[in-house]
Coordinates of C-alpha atoms in Angstrom, one line a residue:
Chain A
M746 CA 108.4 127.3 55.1
S747 CA 107.6 123.2 53.9
G748 CA 108.7 120.1 54.8
L749 CA 110.7 120.5 58.3
K750 CA 112.8 117.7 58.6
I751 CA 112.7 116.7 63.0
A752 CA 114.7 114.3 64.7
V753 CA 113.4 113.5 68.2
C754 CA 115.3 111.4 70.9
I755 CA 113.6 109.6 72.5
K756 CA 114.3 107.4 76.1
P757 CA 113.5 104.2 76.6
V758 CA 112.5 103.8 81.0
P759 CA 111.0 101.5 83.4
S760 CA 107.6 102.5 83.3
P761 CA 106.5 105.4 85.9
D762 CA 103.8 104.1 86.9
Q763 CA 105.5 100.9 88.4
Y764 CA 108.4 102.2 90.9
H765 CA 107.4 101.1 94.2
R766 CA 108.6 98.3 93.4
V767 CA 112.1 99.7 92.7
G768 CA 114.4 99.0 95.7
I769 CA 117.9 97.6 95.8
D770 CA 119.3 94.5 96.2
P771 CA 120.8 94.8 99.9
R772 CA 123.9 92.5 99.4
T773 CA 124.9 93.2 95.5
K774 CA 124.4 97.3 96.9
T775 CA 123.0 97.2 93.3
L776 CA 119.6 99.1 91.3
V777 CA 116.7 95.8 91.9
R778 CA 113.4 96.9 88.9
E779 CA 112.6 93.5 87.8
G780 CA 109.5 92.6 86.4
I781 CA 109.1 96.7 85.6
P782 CA 108.3 97.3 81.5
T783 CA 110.2 99.6 79.4
V784 CA 108.3 102.5 78.1
I785 CA 109.1 105.3 76.0
N786 CA 109.7 108.5 78.1
P787 CA 105.9 109.8 78.8
L788 CA 107.7 113.2 77.8
D789 CA 109.5 111.4 74.8
K790 CA 105.6 111.1 73.5
N791 CA 104.7 114.8 74.4
A792 CA 107.6 115.8 71.7
L793 CA 107.2 113.1 69.0
E794 CA 103.2 114.3 68.9
A795 CA 104.8 117.5 68.6
A796 CA 106.8 116.7 65.7
L797 CA 104.0 114.7 64.2
Q798 CA 101.7 118.1 64.2
I799 CA 104.7 120.1 62.6
R800 CA 104.7 117.3 59.6
E801 CA 100.8 116.9 59.4
K802 CA 100.4 120.8 58.9
C803 CA 104.4 121.8 57.1
G804 CA 105.1 118.2 55.9
G805 CA 108.4 116.8 56.1
T806 CA 110.2 113.2 57.5
V807 CA 110.5 112.6 61.5
A808 CA 113.1 110.8 63.0
A809 CA 113.0 109.0 66.5
I810 CA 116.3 108.6 67.6
S811 CA 117.6 106.5 71.1
M812 CA 120.6 105.9 72.8
A813 CA 120.4 102.5 74.5
P814 CA 120.4 98.5 74.8
P815 CA 119.2 97.0 71.7
A816 CA 115.6 95.3 73.6
A817 CA 115.2 99.0 72.9
E818 CA 114.0 98.3 69.2
E819 CA 110.5 97.4 70.6
N820 CA 110.2 101.2 72.1
L821 CA 111.4 102.6 68.5
R822 CA 109.0 100.2 67.1
E823 CA 106.5 102.4 68.8
A824 CA 107.6 104.9 67.8
L825 CA 107.1 104.4 64.6
A826 CA 103.4 103.2 64.7
M827 CA 102.8 106.4 66.4
G828 CA 104.2 108.2 62.7
A829 CA 107.6 108.4 62.8
D830 CA 108.7 107.6 59.4
E831 CA 112.4 105.8 60.2
A832 CA 114.6 105.9 63.7
Y833 CA 118.0 104.8 64.5
L834 CA 118.8 103.1 67.4
L835 CA 122.7 103.9 69.0
S836 CA 123.6 100.6 70.7
D837 CA 127.4 100.0 71.7
R838 CA 128.7 98.4 74.8
A839 CA 131.0 101.7 74.1
F840 CA 128.1 103.7 75.3
A841 CA 127.2 102.5 78.6
G842 CA 127.5 104.7 81.6
S843 CA 127.1 108.0 79.8
D844 CA 125.9 110.8 81.5
T845 CA 123.8 113.2 80.1
L846 CA 127.8 114.8 78.8
A847 CA 128.4 111.9 77.2
T848 CA 125.0 111.1 76.5
S849 CA 124.2 114.4 74.5
M850 CA 127.7 113.6 73.0
V851 CA 126.6 110.8 71.1
L852 CA 122.8 111.6 70.2
A853 CA 124.5 115.0 68.4
A854 CA 126.3 113.3 66.2
A855 CA 123.6 110.7 65.3
V856 CA 121.7 113.9 64.2
K857 CA 125.0 115.1 62.7
K858 CA 125.4 112.1 61.0
L859 CA 121.4 112.2 60.0
G860 CA 122.7 115.4 57.7
P861 CA 120.9 118.8 58.3
V862 CA 118.8 118.5 60.7
D863 CA 116.1 121.2 61.2
L864 CA 114.7 120.4 64.9
V865 CA 115.8 118.9 67.4
L866 CA 113.0 117.9 69.7
T867 CA 112.9 116.1 73.3
G868 CA 110.9 115.8 76.4
N869 CA 112.1 118.4 79.1
E870 CA 112.9 115.0 81.3
S871 CA 113.5 111.1 81.9
A872 CA 110.9 110.2 84.7
D873 CA 113.9 107.9 85.7
G874 CA 116.4 109.9 85.6
G875 CA 114.3 113.5 85.4
T876 CA 117.7 115.6 85.3
A877 CA 115.9 117.9 82.8
Q878 CA 120.2 118.4 81.2
V879 CA 120.2 116.4 78.3
S880 CA 118.3 118.7 75.6
A881 CA 120.4 121.6 76.5
Q882 CA 123.5 119.6 75.8
L883 CA 122.3 118.3 73.2
G884 CA 122.0 121.9 72.0
E885 CA 125.5 122.8 73.5
W886 CA 127.0 119.6 71.2
L887 CA 125.1 120.7 67.9
G888 CA 126.0 124.5 68.6
Y889 CA 122.5 125.3 67.8
P890 CA 120.4 127.8 70.0
H891 CA 117.8 125.5 72.6
L892 CA 115.1 126.1 74.5
M893 CA 113.7 123.6 77.3
H894 CA 110.1 124.2 79.0
A895 CA 107.9 125.0 75.7
C896 CA 104.3 124.3 75.7
G897 CA 103.1 125.4 72.7
L898 CA 105.3 125.4 69.1
E899 CA 104.4 127.3 65.3
V900 CA 106.7 127.1 62.6
M901 CA 107.3 129.9 61.6
E902 CA 108.4 131.4 58.0
D903 CA 111.2 132.1 56.7
G904 CA 113.8 129.9 59.1
F905 CA 112.7 130.4 62.2
I906 CA 109.6 129.0 64.9
R907 CA 108.1 130.3 67.5
V908 CA 109.1 128.4 71.0
D909 CA 105.9 129.3 74.0
T910 CA 107.7 128.0 77.2
A911 CA 106.4 128.2 80.9
R912 CA 107.9 129.4 83.6
E913 CA 107.4 129.6 87.3
D914 CA 105.2 132.8 86.8
C915 CA 105.0 133.4 83.4
R916 CA 105.0 132.6 79.5
V917 CA 107.3 133.7 76.7
A918 CA 107.4 133.2 73.8
Y919 CA 110.4 133.0 71.5
R920 CA 111.3 133.1 68.2
V921 CA 113.9 130.7 67.6
K922 CA 116.3 129.7 64.4
L923 CA 116.4 126.7 62.8
P924 CA 117.9 124.6 62.8
A925 CA 117.1 124.8 66.9
V926 CA 116.8 121.9 69.7
V927 CA 113.7 122.6 71.9
S928 CA 112.2 119.9 75.2
V929 CA 108.6 120.0 75.7
V930 CA 106.5 119.8 78.7
R931 CA 103.1 117.2 79.4
T932 CA 101.1 120.8 78.7
I933 CA 102.4 121.1 74.5
N934 CA 99.8 118.4 73.7
K935 CA 98.1 115.2 73.8
P936 CA 99.9 112.4 72.2
R937 CA 98.5 110.0 70.4
F938 CA 97.4 106.5 70.4
T939 CA 98.5 104.0 68.5
S940 CA 96.4 102.8 65.8
L941 CA 96.6 99.0 64.3
M942 CA 97.2 100.5 60.9
G943 CA 100.7 102.3 62.5
V944 CA 101.5 99.4 63.7
I945 CA 101.3 97.0 61.2
A946 CA 103.2 100.2 59.4
A947 CA 105.5 100.1 61.6
G948 CA 107.0 96.6 60.3
K949 CA 108.3 98.0 57.2
K950 CA 109.4 101.5 58.1
P951 CA 113.3 101.2 57.8
L952 CA 114.8 101.3 61.4
S953 CA 118.6 101.5 61.6
V954 CA 121.2 100.6 64.8
W955 CA 124.6 102.6 64.0
T956 CA 126.9 101.5 66.3
S957 CA 129.7 103.8 68.4
G958 CA 131.8 103.0 64.9
D959 CA 129.2 104.5 62.6
L960 CA 129.3 108.2 64.1
P961 CA 130.9 111.0 64.6
V962 CA 132.5 110.5 68.0
D963 CA 134.1 112.6 70.6
E964 CA 136.3 109.7 72.0
N965 CA 137.3 112.3 75.0
F966 CA 133.6 112.1 75.7
L967 CA 132.2 107.9 75.1
G968 CA 130.3 106.4 78.0
L969 CA 131.7 105.5 81.1
E970 CA 135.7 106.0 80.8
G971 CA 134.3 110.1 79.1
S972 CA 130.9 110.9 81.8
P973 CA 133.0 113.5 84.3
T974 CA 130.5 112.4 86.8
K975 CA 130.7 109.1 88.4
A976 CA 128.1 106.9 90.0
G977 CA 128.6 106.3 93.8
D978 CA 127.0 104.5 96.8
I979 CA 123.2 103.9 95.8
Y980 CA 120.5 103.9 99.0
Q981 CA 117.1 104.1 100.2
P982 CA 116.3 106.3 102.5
D983 CA 113.2 105.6 105.2
L984 CA 111.0 107.3 105.0
S985 CA 108.5 105.5 107.2
R986 CA 106.9 107.4 110.5
R987 CA 104.5 106.4 112.9
C988 CA 101.3 106.3 111.4
E989 CA 98.5 105.6 113.8
L990 CA 94.6 106.1 113.2
L991 CA 92.7 108.2 113.7
E992 CA 88.6 106.7 113.7
G993 CA 85.6 107.8 114.5
S994 CA 82.3 110.2 112.8
A995 CA 83.6 112.1 110.5
G996 CA 82.8 114.9 113.9
E997 CA 85.1 113.0 115.8
I998 CA 87.5 112.6 113.2
A999 CA 87.7 116.1 113.2
G1000 CA 87.4 117.1 116.5
A1001 CA 90.8 115.0 116.6
V1002 CA 92.7 116.0 113.5
L1003 CA 92.1 119.9 114.5
Q1004 CA 93.3 118.9 118.5
K1005 CA 96.4 118.1 116.5
L1006 CA 97.1 120.9 114.7
R1007 CA 96.9 122.5 117.4
A1008 CA 99.3 120.4 119.1
A1009 CA 101.1 121.1 116.3
G1010 CA 101.2 124.9 117.8
L1011 CA 98.7 126.0 115.3
Q1012 CA 96.3 129.1 116.3
L1013 CA 92.7 127.9 115.0
Chain B
M635 CA 140.7 138.3 95.3
D636 CA 139.6 136.3 92.4
G637 CA 136.7 132.9 92.7
K638 CA 139.6 130.7 92.0
N639 CA 138.9 127.1 93.4
G640 CA 135.9 129.4 95.1
L641 CA 132.2 128.1 95.9
W642 CA 130.3 129.5 93.7
V643 CA 126.3 130.1 94.2
I644 CA 124.2 132.0 90.6
V645 CA 122.2 133.9 92.2
E646 CA 118.7 133.9 89.8
R647 CA 117.4 137.8 90.2
S648 CA 113.3 138.1 90.8
A649 CA 111.1 140.6 90.0
N650 CA 111.9 141.9 94.1
G651 CA 115.3 141.2 95.0
F652 CA 116.5 137.2 94.7
R653 CA 114.9 134.1 94.3
K654 CA 115.3 132.7 97.5
V655 CA 116.6 129.3 95.8
A656 CA 119.7 131.0 96.2
L657 CA 120.0 132.7 99.6
E658 CA 119.0 128.8 100.7
L659 CA 122.0 127.4 98.5
L660 CA 124.8 130.5 99.9
S661 CA 123.5 129.6 103.5
R662 CA 124.4 125.0 102.5
G663 CA 127.4 127.1 100.4
R664 CA 128.6 128.5 104.1
D665 CA 128.7 125.0 106.0
L666 CA 130.4 123.2 102.7
A667 CA 133.0 126.0 102.8
G668 CA 133.5 124.8 106.2
R669 CA 133.9 121.5 106.0
L670 CA 135.9 122.0 102.6
G671 CA 138.7 124.5 105.0
E672 CA 138.6 121.4 107.9
V673 CA 139.4 118.7 105.2
S674 CA 142.2 120.4 102.7
G675 CA 143.2 123.2 105.1
S676 CA 141.8 125.7 103.4
R677 CA 138.3 127.4 103.9
P678 CA 137.2 128.5 99.5
G679 CA 135.7 131.8 99.4
V680 CA 131.8 131.7 98.6
W681 CA 130.7 133.9 96.2
A682 CA 127.3 135.1 94.8
V683 CA 127.5 134.7 91.4
V684 CA 124.7 137.0 90.1
T685 CA 124.2 137.9 86.3
G686 CA 121.5 140.7 84.8
P687 CA 120.9 144.1 82.8
G688 CA 122.7 146.3 85.6
S689 CA 123.8 145.8 89.3
A690 CA 121.5 145.0 92.0
P691 CA 119.7 146.4 95.0
G692 CA 119.4 144.5 98.5
T693 CA 122.9 142.4 98.1
E694 CA 123.0 142.7 101.6
E695 CA 120.8 140.3 101.8
L696 CA 123.3 137.6 99.7
Y697 CA 126.2 138.6 102.5
R698 CA 123.7 137.8 105.5
Y699 CA 123.0 134.6 104.0
G700 CA 126.7 132.9 103.5
A701 CA 128.0 134.8 100.8
D702 CA 132.1 136.4 101.2
E703 CA 131.7 137.9 98.2
V704 CA 129.3 139.4 95.9
L705 CA 130.2 139.3 91.6
M706 CA 127.9 141.7 89.8
V707 CA 128.0 140.3 86.0
C708 CA 125.9 143.2 84.0
H709 CA 125.3 143.6 80.4
P710 CA 122.7 145.0 79.2
L711 CA 122.0 142.2 77.2
L712 CA 121.7 140.1 80.1
E713 CA 117.6 140.7 80.3
E714 CA 115.7 138.0 83.0
H715 CA 114.3 135.5 79.7
R716 CA 117.8 135.3 77.8
T717 CA 119.2 132.2 79.0
D718 CA 121.3 131.7 76.7
L719 CA 123.4 135.1 76.8
H720 CA 123.1 134.1 80.7
A721 CA 124.7 131.0 80.3
A722 CA 127.5 132.6 77.9
V723 CA 128.4 134.9 80.3
L724 CA 128.8 132.3 83.1
A725 CA 130.9 129.7 81.2
D726 CA 133.9 132.2 80.3
L727 CA 133.4 133.6 83.8
I728 CA 133.9 130.3 85.0
R729 CA 137.1 129.3 82.7
E730 CA 138.6 132.3 83.5
R731 CA 138.4 132.5 87.1
S732 CA 138.1 128.9 87.7
P733 CA 135.7 128.4 90.5
G734 CA 136.4 124.6 92.7
I735 CA 132.1 124.9 92.7
V736 CA 129.1 126.2 91.2
L737 CA 125.5 125.4 92.9
F738 CA 122.6 126.6 90.6
G739 CA 118.6 126.8 91.6
A740 CA 116.9 123.9 89.6
T741 CA 114.4 127.0 89.1
A742 CA 112.9 127.1 85.3
W743 CA 116.1 129.7 84.6
G744 CA 118.1 127.6 86.4
S745 CA 117.5 124.2 85.4
E746 CA 118.3 125.4 81.3
V747 CA 121.6 127.2 82.9
A748 CA 123.2 124.5 84.3
P749 CA 123.4 122.3 81.8
T750 CA 124.0 124.7 79.0
V751 CA 127.0 126.1 81.5
A752 CA 127.2 122.2 82.0
A753 CA 128.1 121.9 78.7
R754 CA 130.2 124.7 77.4
V755 CA 133.3 123.8 80.0
K756 CA 132.9 120.5 79.6
T757 CA 132.6 119.2 83.3
G758 CA 129.5 117.3 84.9
L759 CA 126.5 118.2 86.5
A760 CA 124.4 116.7 88.9
A761 CA 120.6 117.6 89.0
H762 CA 118.1 118.4 91.8
C763 CA 120.3 117.3 94.6
A764 CA 118.7 115.8 97.6
D765 CA 122.0 117.0 100.4
L766 CA 125.4 117.8 99.3
R767 CA 128.1 116.6 101.3
I768 CA 132.3 117.4 101.5
D769 CA 133.8 114.2 101.9
G770 CA 136.9 113.1 103.2
R771 CA 139.2 113.3 99.7
G772 CA 137.5 117.4 99.6
L773 CA 135.0 115.9 96.8
L774 CA 131.1 117.0 96.7
V775 CA 129.4 114.4 97.2
Q776 CA 125.7 114.8 95.0
C777 CA 123.5 113.1 96.6
V778 CA 120.6 112.9 93.3
P779 CA 117.3 111.4 93.6
A780 CA 116.1 108.4 90.9
F781 CA 112.7 106.6 90.2
G782 CA 111.3 109.8 91.8
G783 CA 113.4 109.8 94.5
K784 CA 112.5 106.2 95.4
V785 CA 116.7 105.6 95.2
L786 CA 119.5 108.1 95.8
G787 CA 122.1 108.0 94.5
E788 CA 125.5 109.8 94.8
I789 CA 127.1 111.3 92.3
L790 CA 131.0 112.9 92.2
C791 CA 133.2 114.8 90.0
P792 CA 136.0 113.8 90.6
D793 CA 138.5 114.7 88.1
R794 CA 137.1 117.6 86.2
R795 CA 136.6 121.0 87.3
P796 CA 134.2 122.8 88.5
Q797 CA 131.6 120.2 90.2
M798 CA 128.7 121.1 89.3
A799 CA 125.0 121.1 91.1
S800 CA 121.8 121.9 91.0
V801 CA 119.7 122.2 93.7
R802 CA 115.0 122.7 93.6
P803 CA 113.9 125.3 95.9
G804 CA 113.3 124.3 99.6
V805 CA 115.8 121.3 99.8
F806 CA 117.7 123.7 102.4
Q807 CA 117.1 126.2 104.8
A808 CA 118.6 129.4 104.1
V809 CA 119.7 130.8 107.7
P810 CA 120.8 134.2 108.3
G811 CA 124.5 135.0 109.8
D812 CA 125.5 138.6 111.0
A813 CA 128.3 138.6 108.6
P814 CA 128.8 142.0 107.3
A815 CA 127.8 143.1 104.0
G816 CA 130.8 143.9 101.3
E817 CA 130.8 146.0 98.7
P818 CA 130.4 144.0 94.9
L819 CA 133.0 143.8 92.9
V820 CA 131.0 144.0 89.4
V821 CA 132.2 143.1 86.4
R822 CA 130.9 144.2 82.5
P823 CA 131.7 141.2 80.2
E824 CA 131.8 142.0 76.0
L825 CA 128.5 140.1 74.8
D826 CA 127.7 139.6 71.3
D827 CA 123.5 139.0 70.2
D828 CA 122.8 138.1 66.7
D829 CA 119.3 136.5 65.2
R830 CA 119.1 133.4 66.6
I831 CA 117.2 133.5 69.8
K832 CA 114.7 136.4 70.2
V833 CA 112.1 137.3 73.3
L834 CA 108.6 137.5 71.4
E835 CA 106.5 138.1 74.6
V836 CA 106.4 137.8 78.3
Q837 CA 102.9 136.9 79.6
R838 CA 103.6 137.6 83.5
R839 CA 100.9 134.9 85.7
E840 CA 99.2 136.1 88.7
I841 CA 99.1 133.6 91.3
T842 CA 96.6 133.7 93.2
G843 CA 96.7 132.4 97.4
K844 CA 99.8 132.2 99.5
P845 CA 102.8 130.7 97.9
L846 CA 103.0 126.6 98.9
E847 CA 106.7 126.6 100.0
E848 CA 106.0 130.1 102.9
A849 CA 102.9 128.3 104.4
E850 CA 103.1 127.3 107.4
V851 CA 100.1 124.6 106.7
V852 CA 99.8 122.7 103.2
I853 CA 96.9 120.5 102.2
A854 CA 97.3 118.8 99.2
G855 CA 94.6 117.4 97.2
G856 CA 95.1 114.3 95.1
W857 CA 93.3 111.7 92.2
G858 CA 90.9 110.7 96.0
V859 CA 89.5 113.8 95.9
G860 CA 86.7 113.5 92.8
S861 CA 85.7 115.7 91.5
R862 CA 86.1 119.8 90.6
E863 CA 83.4 120.2 93.8
N864 CA 84.7 118.4 96.1
W865 CA 88.3 120.6 95.3
Q866 CA 86.7 123.4 96.0
L867 CA 86.3 122.0 99.5
L868 CA 89.6 121.9 100.1
E869 CA 89.7 126.2 98.9
E870 CA 87.5 126.4 101.6
L871 CA 89.5 124.3 104.2
A872 CA 92.2 126.3 102.9
G873 CA 91.2 129.3 104.1
L874 CA 89.7 128.4 107.0
L875 CA 92.9 127.1 108.2
G876 CA 95.1 129.8 106.4
A877 CA 97.0 126.6 104.1
A878 CA 97.6 127.4 100.5
V879 CA 96.5 124.2 98.3
G880 CA 99.1 122.0 96.9
C881 CA 98.3 118.8 94.1
T882 CA 99.0 115.4 92.9
R883 CA 99.9 115.4 88.8
P884 CA 96.6 112.8 88.7
A885 CA 94.1 115.8 90.5
L886 CA 96.2 118.2 88.2
D887 CA 95.3 116.5 84.9
E888 CA 91.9 115.9 86.3
G889 CA 91.5 119.1 85.4
W890 CA 90.9 120.4 89.6
T891 CA 93.3 122.5 89.8
E892 CA 94.5 125.1 87.3
G893 CA 98.1 125.3 88.9
E894 CA 101.3 123.2 87.2
H895 CA 102.8 125.3 89.5
T896 CA 100.9 123.9 93.4
M897 CA 102.6 120.1 92.0
I898 CA 103.6 118.4 95.1
G899 CA 106.6 116.0 94.3
T900 CA 109.9 115.2 91.9
S901 CA 108.8 117.5 89.2
G902 CA 107.5 120.1 91.2
K903 CA 107.7 122.5 94.7
T904 CA 109.0 120.6 97.5
V905 CA 107.4 121.4 100.8
R906 CA 108.3 121.1 104.4
P907 CA 104.8 123.2 105.8
K908 CA 104.9 122.3 110.2
V909 CA 101.3 120.8 108.9
Y910 CA 101.0 118.8 105.8
L911 CA 97.2 117.0 105.4
G912 CA 97.1 114.9 102.4
F913 CA 93.4 114.1 100.8
G914 CA 92.7 111.3 98.7
I915 CA 96.4 111.2 97.7
S916 CA 98.1 107.6 97.2
G917 CA 100.8 108.6 98.1
A918 CA 103.6 107.4 94.7
T919 CA 107.4 108.4 95.4
H920 CA 107.0 111.2 92.6
H921 CA 104.5 113.0 95.6
V922 CA 105.9 111.6 98.5
V923 CA 109.5 113.0 98.1
G924 CA 107.8 116.6 98.0
M925 CA 106.4 116.7 101.6
K926 CA 108.9 113.9 103.0
D927 CA 109.8 116.6 104.9
S928 CA 106.9 118.2 106.8
G929 CA 106.3 118.1 110.4
L930 CA 103.0 116.9 110.8
V931 CA 101.4 114.8 108.6
I932 CA 98.3 113.6 107.7
S933 CA 96.1 111.7 106.0
V934 CA 92.7 110.8 104.5
N935 CA 92.2 108.1 102.1
T936 CA 89.1 105.7 101.8
N937 CA 92.2 103.2 101.5
P938 CA 92.7 101.6 104.3
N939 CA 96.4 100.6 102.2
A940 CA 96.8 103.4 100.5
E941 CA 101.2 103.9 100.4
I942 CA 100.7 107.4 101.5
F943 CA 99.6 106.0 105.0
Q944 CA 103.3 104.9 105.7
F945 CA 104.4 107.8 105.6
S946 CA 101.8 109.3 107.9
D947 CA 102.2 109.8 111.5
F948 CA 98.2 109.9 111.1
K949 CA 96.2 108.0 109.1
V950 CA 92.1 109.0 109.0
V951 CA 90.7 105.6 107.0
A952 CA 87.7 107.2 105.3
D953 CA 86.2 110.1 102.2
A954 CA 87.9 112.7 102.1
R955 CA 85.1 114.7 100.5
A956 CA 83.6 113.5 104.1
V957 CA 86.5 114.3 106.3
A958 CA 86.7 118.2 104.8
E959 CA 83.3 119.0 105.1
A960 CA 83.8 117.5 108.7
L961 CA 86.6 120.5 109.8
I962 CA 85.0 122.9 107.6
A963 CA 82.2 123.0 109.8
E964 CA 83.9 122.6 113.5
L965 CA 86.3 125.7 112.3
K966 CA 82.8 128.1 111.6
A967 CA 81.5 126.5 114.4
G968 CA 84.4 127.2 116.7
K969 CA 84.6 131.2 115.0
T970 CA 81.2 131.8 116.0
S971 CA 80.9 129.8 119.6

């Protein structure tokens, strides 16, 4: 099979290595994430890498799609620099406050508008919200078969792909009929770095912005109003402990540690 | 009794019975149902809903841990790994029987089935809840972690039904009661298959060592362990202490440990052992969320300002290798003397 049309969903997230800087404003009770740069969700890079590898093997095109505020254009440019052929930013105030069902509805609308797409890839979960719900729900909105936890992906003959999935105690290989939605885990590949050539090329690649009016959205499930779940209070759990120092030589420390273990009820 | 407005726990089957997370959810479900009874004047039934190719043995366990009723959903096509078909029958059943609350274990299986069902019945789903409670209006308050657990947010599903949530293994405790076992209700739904999804092969993985979530002592290693050779010392120490070894993502990325399934934290396991011993762990939020409920926490790190120390009862500012070696020597000396 040749020439797959692949769409990759990309979520811009606050950089995951800086979540210790996330906090809550005690006065306004809102989230504080100032100064934390926005990056492509790490697993979405694995999804993009998987798409690029398929394109290199079988031909076709790779489109990057993101439902996000206008600033996400920068993240989509990075996806183009990595090698995506075209990018679509789904941006509209009407999308604000979307939960996973509403988000996946908009993404599905964009995939439909793209025309006959063979494969939709996403990261298994995002680093910030981490629900791991969007890919399956996207598959349901599209009416495509869908699988999660993909650690291997291979195009088979006659419009099928082989998807290897990682579960707690086993690996399960599936044959899935295209079009399909698959979400990938970290072990599937190592995402490539962007080259300077890639960055230069990205400037010339098409990046379109679609608003709600451009898409076949379901008004009943649009944005905050259309989201079944509503966010309530947020808070920061206090997990601090007494943090007492154990000192001395390695041997003395070991003795002290074992004493604590016995005091905690261990039979040593 | 048809389960209307009931509290359902979707039970995932395992090779030798049911996944433990289902028992944990049944116990929590029993508490939630009691609270709903107080708030609304009518206590919903707690239903254990089991899907599979045939009826499952050992259902008395489900009653013991909190189920009032067991609904056994059988069809030959409901093989374990056909999550699509499990989701399809569950969505149909939910539409037919209108439960008020549906809870899933966030295993690989559950985290695939739950959002599929939610999208089919067009309702809300809160992922990986750290807590579930009932508010004064009788709504399910779903407390979900964000930013790797740094922040917790409350999620409500005020209008659509059922209210659905997933919970990772180990978040709630499975508490046996003395309720008598009943007779499971068996339903055999109609189900069609096509060629869209087919299981080609299943490779079981031998899991060596003690399961993390059952160990009394957990030894966790992070990037500060430094090498594969040093990691062996942690394994040796674990052998002497009867402990299980867990890891952080950086240690996994370094390839010092083979097991994705031994990762502790937001996207891995939640552990609450009697004792947690951390070696070379920085204390990233992602990890802390998975170990915060441990009994005694002792951490070793060369960095006196390591974040993990804030979450520890005792801190040791030293090299992981030196402390591990000294502990091994002490334990060996103790065994021979």
